[in-house]
Amino acid sequence: MPDAEEVLQTAKEQANRLGKRISFTEIAFFGGSFTMIDQTIMESLLKAAQTAVQQYGYKGIHLSTRPDGISDSVLRLLHQYGVTTIELGAQSMDAGVLRLNGRGHTPEQVEIASRAIHESGFQLGLQMMTGLPGDNDDLARRTAVKLCNLSPEYVRIYPAIVLPHTALARWFQEGSYQPQTLEEAVSLCAELIDFFESHGCRVIRAGLHDETGVRTDHIAGPYHPAFGELCRSRIFRNRIEDILKNVKPGTYCVHVAPQDLSLSVGQKKQNIRYFEEKGYVIKLITDPLVPRGDFRFV
């Protein structure tokens, strides 16, 4: 855990690097349930961040915590220090899944905390996990619907990864838990991303950050350093496939935004090969008139 001086020093260093982008940048506290640490420590960190916001022009302060770490008194305190965004680790909206995984909170607490955050004027972020013990694709879809109904400003989606010295590792080694395969996780998370964004909810992250050491430390599970890109590529494939279902095998041109070319092709041309195996030759053409995330079928 950093101390207040480290927060100020880091904020100063990043302010010099960011330049004009600083007005779009928040100072964020992640890696734990921020509102449940010792209050004296929490306030010292918030005071340092608030000082940096005032001195350098950061957009605000962002933190993550547990749904049961939110109360009226906590929200009043966060307001005093200029916190702008609160992110909740909901993980699932199924009571059985939360209980089985020892999450320590309930779906109702996620709903209560989310409403309180909105009503207090903060931006709300929500996290969900897929592939936890007791979870399945249908329960994950129901979780997505319930989270979407809470109107978060954004969502993060993390497939469960088995790390050493955890209950998941023990269950995996005992044979009582089987994590998702990469294909299963990509297929489900692509569907979830598409659902959230079609309902006006941004998905700002899918998969764990590479810098956490997960690449070298994980025991099992659908880890991939470009997991989000795999999901975005799958969304392209799914949408194109929906159209191809209604046409005969053959050669077709698909116009995409220049920025989307690599996603539409897929890693190692996976999407192109997938359609070729079904008898379709897809020629991708970059077209600056096509909006990002969309395509034009010819």
CSV table of C-alpha atoms in Angstrom, one decimal:
chain,number,residue,atom,x,y,z
A,1,MET,CA,0.0,0.0,0.0
A,2,PRO,CA,1.4,3.4,-0.9
A,3,ASP,CA,1.6,6.2,1.7
A,4,ALA,CA,0.4,9.8,1.1
A,5,GLU,CA,3.8,11.0,0.0
A,6,GLU,CA,4.0,8.3,-2.6
A,7,VAL,CA,0.6,9.3,-3.9
A,8,LEU,CA,1.6,12.9,-4.3
A,9,GLN,CA,4.9,12.0,-5.9
A,10,THR,CA,3.3,9.6,-8.4
A,11,ALA,CA,0.6,12.2,-9.2
A,12,LYS,CA,3.3,14.8,-9.8
A,13,GLU,CA,5.4,12.6,-12.1
A,14,GLN,CA,2.3,11.6,-14.1
A,15,ALA,CA,1.1,15.2,-14.4
A,16,ASN,CA,4.4,16.0,-16.2
A,17,ARG,CA,3.9,13.1,-18.6
A,18,LEU,CA,0.2,13.6,-19.3
A,19,GLY,CA,0.3,17.2,-20.3
A,20,LYS,CA,-3.2,18.3,-21.6
A,21,ARG,CA,-4.6,14.8,-21.1
A,22,ILE,CA,-4.5,15.3,-17.4
A,23,SER,CA,-8.0,16.9,-17.5
A,24,PHE,CA,-9.3,13.5,-18.6
A,25,THR,CA,-7.4,11.4,-16.1
A,26,GLU,CA,-8.4,10.2,-12.6
A,27,ILE,CA,-6.2,9.3,-9.7
A,28,ALA,CA,-7.3,5.7,-8.9
A,29,PHE,CA,-7.0,3.4,-5.9
A,30,PHE,CA,-7.3,-0.3,-6.9
A,31,GLY,CA,-6.2,-3.6,-5.6
A,32,GLY,CA,-8.4,-3.9,-2.6
A,33,SER,CA,-11.6,-2.7,-0.9
A,34,PHE,CA,-10.5,0.9,-0.4
A,35,THR,CA,-13.4,2.0,1.8
A,36,MET,CA,-12.7,-0.9,4.2
A,37,ILE,CA,-9.1,-0.1,5.1
A,38,ASP,CA,-8.2,1.8,8.3
A,39,GLN,CA,-10.0,5.1,8.1
A,40,THR,CA,-7.0,7.1,9.1
A,41,ILE,CA,-5.0,5.6,6.3
A,42,MET,CA,-7.8,6.0,3.8
A,43,GLU,CA,-8.3,9.7,4.6
A,44,SER,CA,-4.5,10.4,4.4
A,45,LEU,CA,-4.5,8.8,0.9
A,46,LEU,CA,-7.6,10.7,-0.2
A,47,LYS,CA,-6.2,14.0,1.1
A,48,ALA,CA,-3.1,13.5,-0.9
A,49,ALA,CA,-5.1,12.7,-4.0
A,50,GLN,CA,-7.3,15.7,-3.5
A,51,THR,CA,-4.3,17.9,-3.2
A,52,ALA,CA,-2.9,16.5,-6.5
A,53,VAL,CA,-6.3,17.2,-8.2
A,54,GLN,CA,-6.2,20.8,-7.0
A,55,GLN,CA,-2.6,21.4,-7.9
A,56,TYR,CA,-2.3,19.6,-11.2
A,57,GLY,CA,-5.8,19.6,-12.7
A,58,TYR,CA,-6.7,15.9,-12.6
A,59,LYS,CA,-10.3,15.0,-13.5
A,60,GLY,CA,-11.0,13.5,-10.1
A,61,ILE,CA,-10.5,10.5,-7.8
A,62,HIS,CA,-11.5,6.9,-8.6
A,63,LEU,CA,-11.6,4.0,-6.2
A,64,SER,CA,-12.8,0.4,-6.1
A,65,THR,CA,-14.4,-1.4,-3.1
A,66,ARG,CA,-16.9,-4.1,-2.0
A,67,PRO,CA,-20.6,-3.6,-2.2
A,68,ASP,CA,-20.8,-4.0,1.6
A,69,GLY,CA,-18.2,-1.3,2.0
A,70,ILE,CA,-20.6,1.4,1.1
A,71,SER,CA,-22.7,3.4,3.6
A,72,ASP,CA,-24.1,6.9,3.9
A,73,SER,CA,-21.3,7.9,6.2
A,74,VAL,CA,-18.7,6.5,3.8
A,75,LEU,CA,-20.3,8.3,0.8
A,76,ARG,CA,-20.3,11.6,2.7
A,77,LEU,CA,-16.6,11.2,3.5
A,78,LEU,CA,-15.8,10.4,-0.1
A,79,HIS,CA,-17.6,13.5,-1.2
A,80,GLN,CA,-15.5,15.7,1.2
A,81,TYR,CA,-12.4,14.6,-0.6
A,82,GLY,CA,-13.7,15.0,-4.1
A,83,VAL,CA,-14.1,11.4,-5.2
A,84,THR,CA,-15.8,11.2,-8.6
A,85,THR,CA,-16.1,7.4,-9.4
A,86,ILE,CA,-16.8,4.4,-7.2
A,87,GLU,CA,-16.4,0.9,-8.7
A,88,LEU,CA,-18.0,-2.1,-7.0
A,89,GLY,CA,-16.8,-5.7,-7.2
A,90,ALA,CA,-20.2,-7.3,-7.7
A,91,GLN,CA,-18.8,-10.4,-9.5
A,92,SER,CA,-22.1,-12.2,-9.7
A,93,MET,CA,-25.8,-11.4,-9.0
A,94,ASP,CA,-26.6,-15.0,-8.1
A,95,ALA,CA,-26.8,-15.5,-4.3
A,96,GLY,CA,-25.6,-19.1,-4.6
A,97,VAL,CA,-22.5,-18.3,-6.6
A,98,LEU,CA,-21.6,-15.5,-4.2
A,99,ARG,CA,-22.1,-17.8,-1.2
A,100,LEU,CA,-20.2,-20.7,-2.7
A,101,ASN,CA,-17.2,-18.4,-3.4
A,102,GLY,CA,-17.2,-16.8,-0.1
A,103,ARG,CA,-17.6,-13.3,-1.5
A,104,GLY,CA,-19.2,-12.0,1.7
A,105,HIS,CA,-21.9,-9.9,0.2
A,106,THR,CA,-25.3,-10.5,-1.4
A,107,PRO,CA,-27.0,-9.4,-4.7
A,108,GLU,CA,-29.2,-7.1,-2.6
A,109,GLN,CA,-26.2,-5.3,-1.3
A,110,VAL,CA,-24.9,-4.7,-4.8
A,111,GLU,CA,-28.3,-3.1,-5.7
A,112,ILE,CA,-28.5,-1.0,-2.5
A,113,ALA,CA,-24.9,0.3,-2.9
A,114,SER,CA,-25.3,1.0,-6.6
A,115,ARG,CA,-28.4,3.1,-6.0
A,116,ALA,CA,-26.8,5.0,-3.1
A,117,ILE,CA,-23.7,5.8,-5.2
A,118,HIS,CA,-25.9,7.2,-8.0
A,119,GLU,CA,-28.1,9.1,-5.7
A,120,SER,CA,-25.0,10.7,-4.0
A,121,GLY,CA,-23.8,12.0,-7.4
A,122,PHE,CA,-20.9,9.6,-8.0
A,123,GLN,CA,-20.2,7.7,-11.2
A,124,LEU,CA,-20.8,4.0,-10.8
A,125,GLY,CA,-18.6,1.2,-12.2
A,126,LEU,CA,-19.4,-2.5,-11.8
A,127,GLN,CA,-17.2,-5.6,-12.1
A,128,MET,CA,-18.4,-9.1,-12.9
A,129,MET,CA,-16.6,-12.4,-13.2
A,130,THR,CA,-17.4,-15.4,-15.3
A,131,GLY,CA,-16.5,-19.1,-14.7
A,132,LEU,CA,-16.6,-19.0,-10.9
A,133,PRO,CA,-17.5,-22.2,-9.1
A,134,GLY,CA,-21.2,-22.7,-9.3
A,135,ASP,CA,-21.6,-20.3,-12.2
A,136,ASN,CA,-22.6,-21.1,-15.7
A,137,ASP,CA,-23.4,-19.2,-18.9
A,138,ASP,CA,-27.1,-18.7,-18.1
A,139,LEU,CA,-26.4,-17.4,-14.7
A,140,ALA,CA,-23.7,-15.0,-16.1
A,141,ARG,CA,-26.3,-13.7,-18.6
A,142,ARG,CA,-28.7,-13.1,-15.8
A,143,THR,CA,-26.0,-11.3,-13.9
A,144,ALA,CA,-25.4,-9.1,-16.9
A,145,VAL,CA,-29.0,-8.1,-17.1
A,146,LYS,CA,-29.2,-7.3,-13.4
A,147,LEU,CA,-26.0,-5.2,-13.6
A,148,CYS,CA,-27.2,-3.4,-16.7
A,149,ASN,CA,-30.5,-2.5,-14.9
A,150,LEU,CA,-28.4,-0.7,-12.3
A,151,SER,CA,-27.3,1.8,-15.0
A,152,PRO,CA,-23.6,1.8,-14.4
A,153,GLU,CA,-21.4,4.2,-16.4
A,154,TYR,CA,-19.2,1.3,-17.3
A,155,VAL,CA,-18.5,-2.4,-16.6
A,156,ARG,CA,-15.4,-4.6,-16.4
A,157,ILE,CA,-15.6,-8.3,-17.1
A,158,TYR,CA,-13.1,-10.7,-15.7
A,159,PRO,CA,-13.0,-14.5,-16.4
A,160,ALA,CA,-11.9,-16.4,-13.3
A,161,ILE,CA,-8.2,-17.4,-13.3
A,162,VAL,CA,-6.7,-19.9,-10.9
A,163,LEU,CA,-3.8,-18.4,-9.0
A,164,PRO,CA,-1.5,-20.2,-6.5
A,165,HIS,CA,-2.3,-20.4,-2.8
A,166,THR,CA,-6.0,-19.8,-3.2
A,167,ALA,CA,-9.2,-21.8,-2.6
A,168,LEU,CA,-9.7,-22.0,-6.4
A,169,ALA,CA,-6.2,-23.6,-6.7
A,170,ARG,CA,-7.1,-26.2,-4.1
A,171,TRP,CA,-10.5,-27.0,-5.7
A,172,PHE,CA,-8.9,-27.2,-9.1
A,173,GLN,CA,-6.2,-29.6,-7.8
A,174,GLU,CA,-8.7,-31.7,-6.0
A,175,GLY,CA,-10.8,-31.9,-9.2
A,176,SER,CA,-13.9,-30.3,-7.8
A,177,TYR,CA,-13.5,-27.1,-9.9
A,178,GLN,CA,-12.9,-26.8,-13.7
A,179,PRO,CA,-12.3,-23.3,-15.0
A,180,GLN,CA,-13.5,-22.1,-18.4
A,181,THR,CA,-11.4,-22.9,-21.4
A,182,LEU,CA,-10.2,-19.9,-23.4
A,183,GLU,CA,-12.7,-20.6,-26.1
A,184,GLU,CA,-15.6,-20.8,-23.6
A,185,ALA,CA,-14.6,-17.6,-21.9
A,186,VAL,CA,-14.2,-15.7,-25.2
A,187,SER,CA,-17.5,-16.9,-26.5
A,188,LEU,CA,-19.4,-15.9,-23.4
A,189,CYS,CA,-17.6,-12.6,-22.7
A,190,ALA,CA,-18.1,-11.5,-26.4
A,191,GLU,CA,-21.8,-12.1,-25.9
A,192,LEU,CA,-21.8,-10.2,-22.7
A,193,ILE,CA,-19.9,-7.2,-24.1
A,194,ASP,CA,-22.3,-7.1,-27.0
A,195,PHE,CA,-25.2,-7.1,-24.6
A,196,PHE,CA,-23.9,-4.4,-22.4
A,197,GLU,CA,-23.0,-2.1,-25.2
A,198,SER,CA,-26.2,-2.6,-27.1
A,199,HIS,CA,-27.9,-1.4,-23.9
A,200,GLY,CA,-25.8,1.7,-23.6
A,201,CYS,CA,-23.3,0.5,-21.0
A,202,ARG,CA,-19.6,0.8,-21.8
A,203,VAL,CA,-17.3,-2.2,-21.2
A,204,ILE,CA,-13.9,-0.7,-20.5
A,205,ARG,CA,-12.1,-3.9,-19.7
A,206,ALA,CA,-12.3,-7.6,-20.4
A,207,GLY,CA,-9.7,-9.9,-18.9
A,208,LEU,CA,-7.0,-9.2,-16.3
A,209,HIS,CA,-4.2,-6.7,-16.8
A,210,ASP,CA,-0.9,-8.4,-17.9
A,211,GLU,CA,1.2,-6.5,-15.4
A,212,THR,CA,-0.4,-8.3,-12.4
A,213,GLY,CA,1.9,-11.2,-13.0
A,214,VAL,CA,-1.0,-13.5,-13.9
A,215,ARG,CA,0.8,-14.6,-17.1
A,216,THR,CA,3.6,-16.3,-15.2
A,217,ASP,CA,1.8,-17.2,-12.0
A,218,HIS,CA,-1.6,-18.6,-13.1
A,219,ILE,CA,-2.2,-22.3,-12.7
A,220,ALA,CA,-5.2,-22.7,-15.0
A,221,GLY,CA,-8.1,-20.7,-16.5
A,222,PRO,CA,-8.7,-18.6,-19.6
A,223,TYR,CA,-5.8,-16.1,-19.3
A,224,HIS,CA,-4.7,-14.4,-22.5
A,225,PRO,CA,-2.7,-11.1,-22.6
A,226,ALA,CA,-5.1,-9.8,-25.3
A,227,PHE,CA,-8.3,-11.3,-24.0
A,228,GLY,CA,-10.3,-8.2,-24.7
A,229,GLU,CA,-9.1,-8.1,-28.3
A,230,LEU,CA,-10.1,-11.7,-28.7
A,231,CYS,CA,-13.6,-10.9,-27.5
A,232,ARG,CA,-14.0,-7.8,-29.8
A,233,SER,CA,-12.8,-10.0,-32.7
A,234,ARG,CA,-15.4,-12.6,-31.8
A,235,ILE,CA,-18.1,-10.0,-31.8
A,236,PHE,CA,-17.2,-9.1,-35.4
A,237,ARG,CA,-17.3,-12.7,-36.4
A,238,ASN,CA,-20.7,-13.3,-34.8
A,239,ARG,CA,-22.2,-10.3,-36.5
A,240,ILE,CA,-20.9,-11.2,-39.9
A,241,GLU,CA,-22.0,-14.8,-39.4
A,242,ASP,CA,-25.6,-13.6,-38.6
A,243,ILE,CA,-25.7,-12.2,-42.2
A,244,LEU,CA,-24.0,-15.2,-43.8
A,245,LYS,CA,-26.6,-17.5,-42.4
A,246,ASN,CA,-29.0,-16.0,-45.0
A,247,VAL,CA,-26.8,-16.2,-48.1
A,248,LYS,CA,-25.1,-19.1,-50.0
A,249,PRO,CA,-21.4,-19.9,-49.7
A,250,GLY,CA,-19.3,-17.8,-51.9
A,251,THR,CA,-17.1,-14.7,-51.9
A,252,TYR,CA,-18.2,-11.5,-50.2
A,253,CYS,CA,-16.7,-8.2,-49.4
A,254,VAL,CA,-17.0,-6.6,-46.0
A,255,HIS,CA,-16.1,-3.0,-45.5
A,256,VAL,CA,-14.8,-2.1,-42.0
A,257,ALA,CA,-13.3,1.0,-40.4
A,258,PRO,CA,-9.5,1.1,-40.8
A,259,GLN,CA,-9.0,0.9,-37.1
A,260,ASP,CA,-11.1,-2.3,-37.0
A,261,LEU,CA,-9.2,-4.3,-39.6
A,262,SER,CA,-7.1,-6.4,-37.2
A,263,LEU,CA,-10.2,-7.2,-35.1
A,264,SER,CA,-12.2,-8.3,-38.1
A,265,VAL,CA,-9.4,-10.5,-39.4
A,266,GLY,CA,-8.9,-12.0,-36.0
A,267,GLN,CA,-5.6,-13.1,-34.4
A,268,LYS,CA,-3.6,-15.2,-36.8
A,269,LYS,CA,-6.5,-14.7,-39.3
A,270,GLN,CA,-8.8,-16.9,-37.1
A,271,ASN,CA,-12.0,-15.2,-38.4
A,272,ILE,CA,-11.0,-15.6,-42.1
A,273,ARG,CA,-10.2,-19.2,-41.6
A,274,TYR,CA,-13.4,-19.8,-39.7
A,275,PHE,CA,-15.5,-18.6,-42.6
A,276,GLU,CA,-13.4,-20.4,-45.2
A,277,GLU,CA,-14.1,-23.7,-43.4
A,278,LYS,CA,-17.8,-23.0,-43.9
A,279,GLY,CA,-17.4,-22.2,-47.6
A,280,TYR,CA,-17.3,-18.4,-47.4
A,281,VAL,CA,-14.4,-16.3,-48.7
A,282,ILE,CA,-14.4,-13.0,-46.9
A,283,LYS,CA,-12.5,-10.1,-48.3
A,284,LEU,CA,-12.1,-7.3,-45.8
A,285,ILE,CA,-11.8,-3.7,-47.2
A,286,THR,CA,-11.0,-0.7,-45.1
A,287,ASP,CA,-13.4,2.1,-45.5
A,288,PRO,CA,-13.1,5.4,-43.6
A,289,LEU,CA,-16.8,6.0,-44.0
A,290,VAL,CA,-17.7,3.0,-41.9
A,291,PRO,CA,-18.1,3.8,-38.2
A,292,ARG,CA,-15.8,2.0,-35.8
A,293,GLY,CA,-17.4,-1.2,-34.5
A,294,ASP,CA,-19.6,-1.5,-37.6
A,295,PHE,CA,-19.3,-2.9,-41.0
A,296,ARG,CA,-20.9,-2.8,-44.5
A,297,PHE,CA,-21.6,-6.1,-46.2
A,298,VAL,CA,-21.4,-6.3,-50.0
